[in-house]
Coordinates of C-alpha atoms in Angstrom, one line a residue:
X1 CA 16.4 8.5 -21.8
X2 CA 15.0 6.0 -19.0
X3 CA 11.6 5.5 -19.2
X4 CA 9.6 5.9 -16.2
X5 CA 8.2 2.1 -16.9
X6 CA 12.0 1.3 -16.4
X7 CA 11.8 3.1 -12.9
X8 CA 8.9 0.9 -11.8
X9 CA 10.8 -2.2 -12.9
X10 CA 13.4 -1.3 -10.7
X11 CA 11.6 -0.1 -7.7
X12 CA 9.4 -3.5 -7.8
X13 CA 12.5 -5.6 -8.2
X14 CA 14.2 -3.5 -5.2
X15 CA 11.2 -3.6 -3.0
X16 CA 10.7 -7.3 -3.7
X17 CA 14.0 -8.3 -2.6
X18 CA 15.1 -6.4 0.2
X19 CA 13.2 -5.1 3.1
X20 CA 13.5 -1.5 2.7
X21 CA 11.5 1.4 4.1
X22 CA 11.1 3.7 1.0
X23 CA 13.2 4.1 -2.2
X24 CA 13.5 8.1 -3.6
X25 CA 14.1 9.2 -6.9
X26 CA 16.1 12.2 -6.5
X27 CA 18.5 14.4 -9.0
X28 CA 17.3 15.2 -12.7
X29 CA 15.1 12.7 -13.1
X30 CA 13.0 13.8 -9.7
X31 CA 13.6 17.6 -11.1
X32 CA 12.0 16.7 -14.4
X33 CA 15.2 17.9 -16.1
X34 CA 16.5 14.9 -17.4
X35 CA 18.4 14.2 -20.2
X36 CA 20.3 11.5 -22.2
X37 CA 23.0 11.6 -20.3
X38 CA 21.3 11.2 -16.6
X39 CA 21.3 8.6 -14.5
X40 CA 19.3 7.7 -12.0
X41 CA 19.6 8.7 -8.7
X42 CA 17.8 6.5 -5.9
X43 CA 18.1 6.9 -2.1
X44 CA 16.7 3.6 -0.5
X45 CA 15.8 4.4 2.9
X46 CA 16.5 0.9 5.2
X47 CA 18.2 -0.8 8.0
X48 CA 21.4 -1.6 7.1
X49 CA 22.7 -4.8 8.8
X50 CA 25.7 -5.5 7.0
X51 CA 28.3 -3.8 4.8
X52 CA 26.6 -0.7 3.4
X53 CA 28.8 -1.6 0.1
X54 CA 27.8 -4.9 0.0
X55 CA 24.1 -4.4 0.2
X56 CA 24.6 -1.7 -2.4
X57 CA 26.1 -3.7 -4.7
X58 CA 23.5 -6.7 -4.0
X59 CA 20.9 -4.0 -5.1
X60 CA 22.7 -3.2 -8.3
X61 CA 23.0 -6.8 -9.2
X62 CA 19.4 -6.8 -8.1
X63 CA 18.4 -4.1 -11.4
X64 CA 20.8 -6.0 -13.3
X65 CA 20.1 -6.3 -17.1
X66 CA 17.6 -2.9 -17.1
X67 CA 19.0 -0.3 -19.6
X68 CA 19.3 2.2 -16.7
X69 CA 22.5 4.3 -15.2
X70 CA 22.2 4.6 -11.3
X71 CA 23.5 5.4 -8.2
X72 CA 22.0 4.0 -5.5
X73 CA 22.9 5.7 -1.9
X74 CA 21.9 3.4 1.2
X75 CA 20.7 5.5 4.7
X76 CA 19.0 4.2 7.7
X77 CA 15.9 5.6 8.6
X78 CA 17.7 7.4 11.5
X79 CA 20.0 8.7 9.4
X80 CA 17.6 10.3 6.7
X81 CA 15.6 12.2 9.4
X82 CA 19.3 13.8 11.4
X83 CA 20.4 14.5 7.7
X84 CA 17.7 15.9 6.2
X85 CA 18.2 19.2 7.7
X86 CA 21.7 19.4 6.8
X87 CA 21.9 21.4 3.3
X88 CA 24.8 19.9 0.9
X89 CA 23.6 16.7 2.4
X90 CA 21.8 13.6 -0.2
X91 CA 19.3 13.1 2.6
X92 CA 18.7 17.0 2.1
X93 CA 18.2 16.8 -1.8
X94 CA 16.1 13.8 -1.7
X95 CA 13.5 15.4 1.2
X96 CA 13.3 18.8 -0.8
X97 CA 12.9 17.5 -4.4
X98 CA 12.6 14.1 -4.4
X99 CA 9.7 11.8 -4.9
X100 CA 8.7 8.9 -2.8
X101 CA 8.4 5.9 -4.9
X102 CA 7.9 3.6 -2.6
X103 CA 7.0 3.1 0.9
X104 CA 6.8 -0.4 3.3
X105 CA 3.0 -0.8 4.2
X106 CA 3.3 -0.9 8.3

């Protein structure tokens, strides 16, 4: 299993990089049903000023070499709030069960 130490590592190294809003563990691990098998599941809350799959893929790089599965879903700020509502929706899962990990000081 990932330990939560591993979390922090890559929440520090996400934050640190790129100027995000908040990050959101969401999915099993958020749930506290986690097993060996899970990944990771992060929703990083930011502007997004270029190609979403770009930036995604510069924040995978970004946790590169921590012994952690992820999937790492990229929505603005504007986003989040409209989808949040919408059941089915990531935005939805991450608002009812997932926890804030971090959150840009204003």
């Amino acid at each position: 299993m990932i330990t939560e130490e591993t979390i922090k590592e890559a929440v520090i190294r996400l934050a640190d990089r790129f100027h995000l809003d908040r990050i959101i563990l969401f999915g099993s691990y958020a749930r506290g049903t986690a097993d060996k098998h899970s990944d990771v599941d992060l929703l990083v809350i930011c502007p997004v000023k270029k190609d979403r799959k770009k930036m995604a893929f510069e924040m995978d790089m970004a946790l590169w070499g921590l012994c952690m599965a992820r999937d790492i879903v990229l929505l603005t700020s504007k986003e989040f709030d409209a989808d949040k509502e919408i059941p089915g929706t990531v935005a939805r899962y991450a608002w009812k069960e997932g926890r804030l990990l971090y959150e840009r000081k204003q």
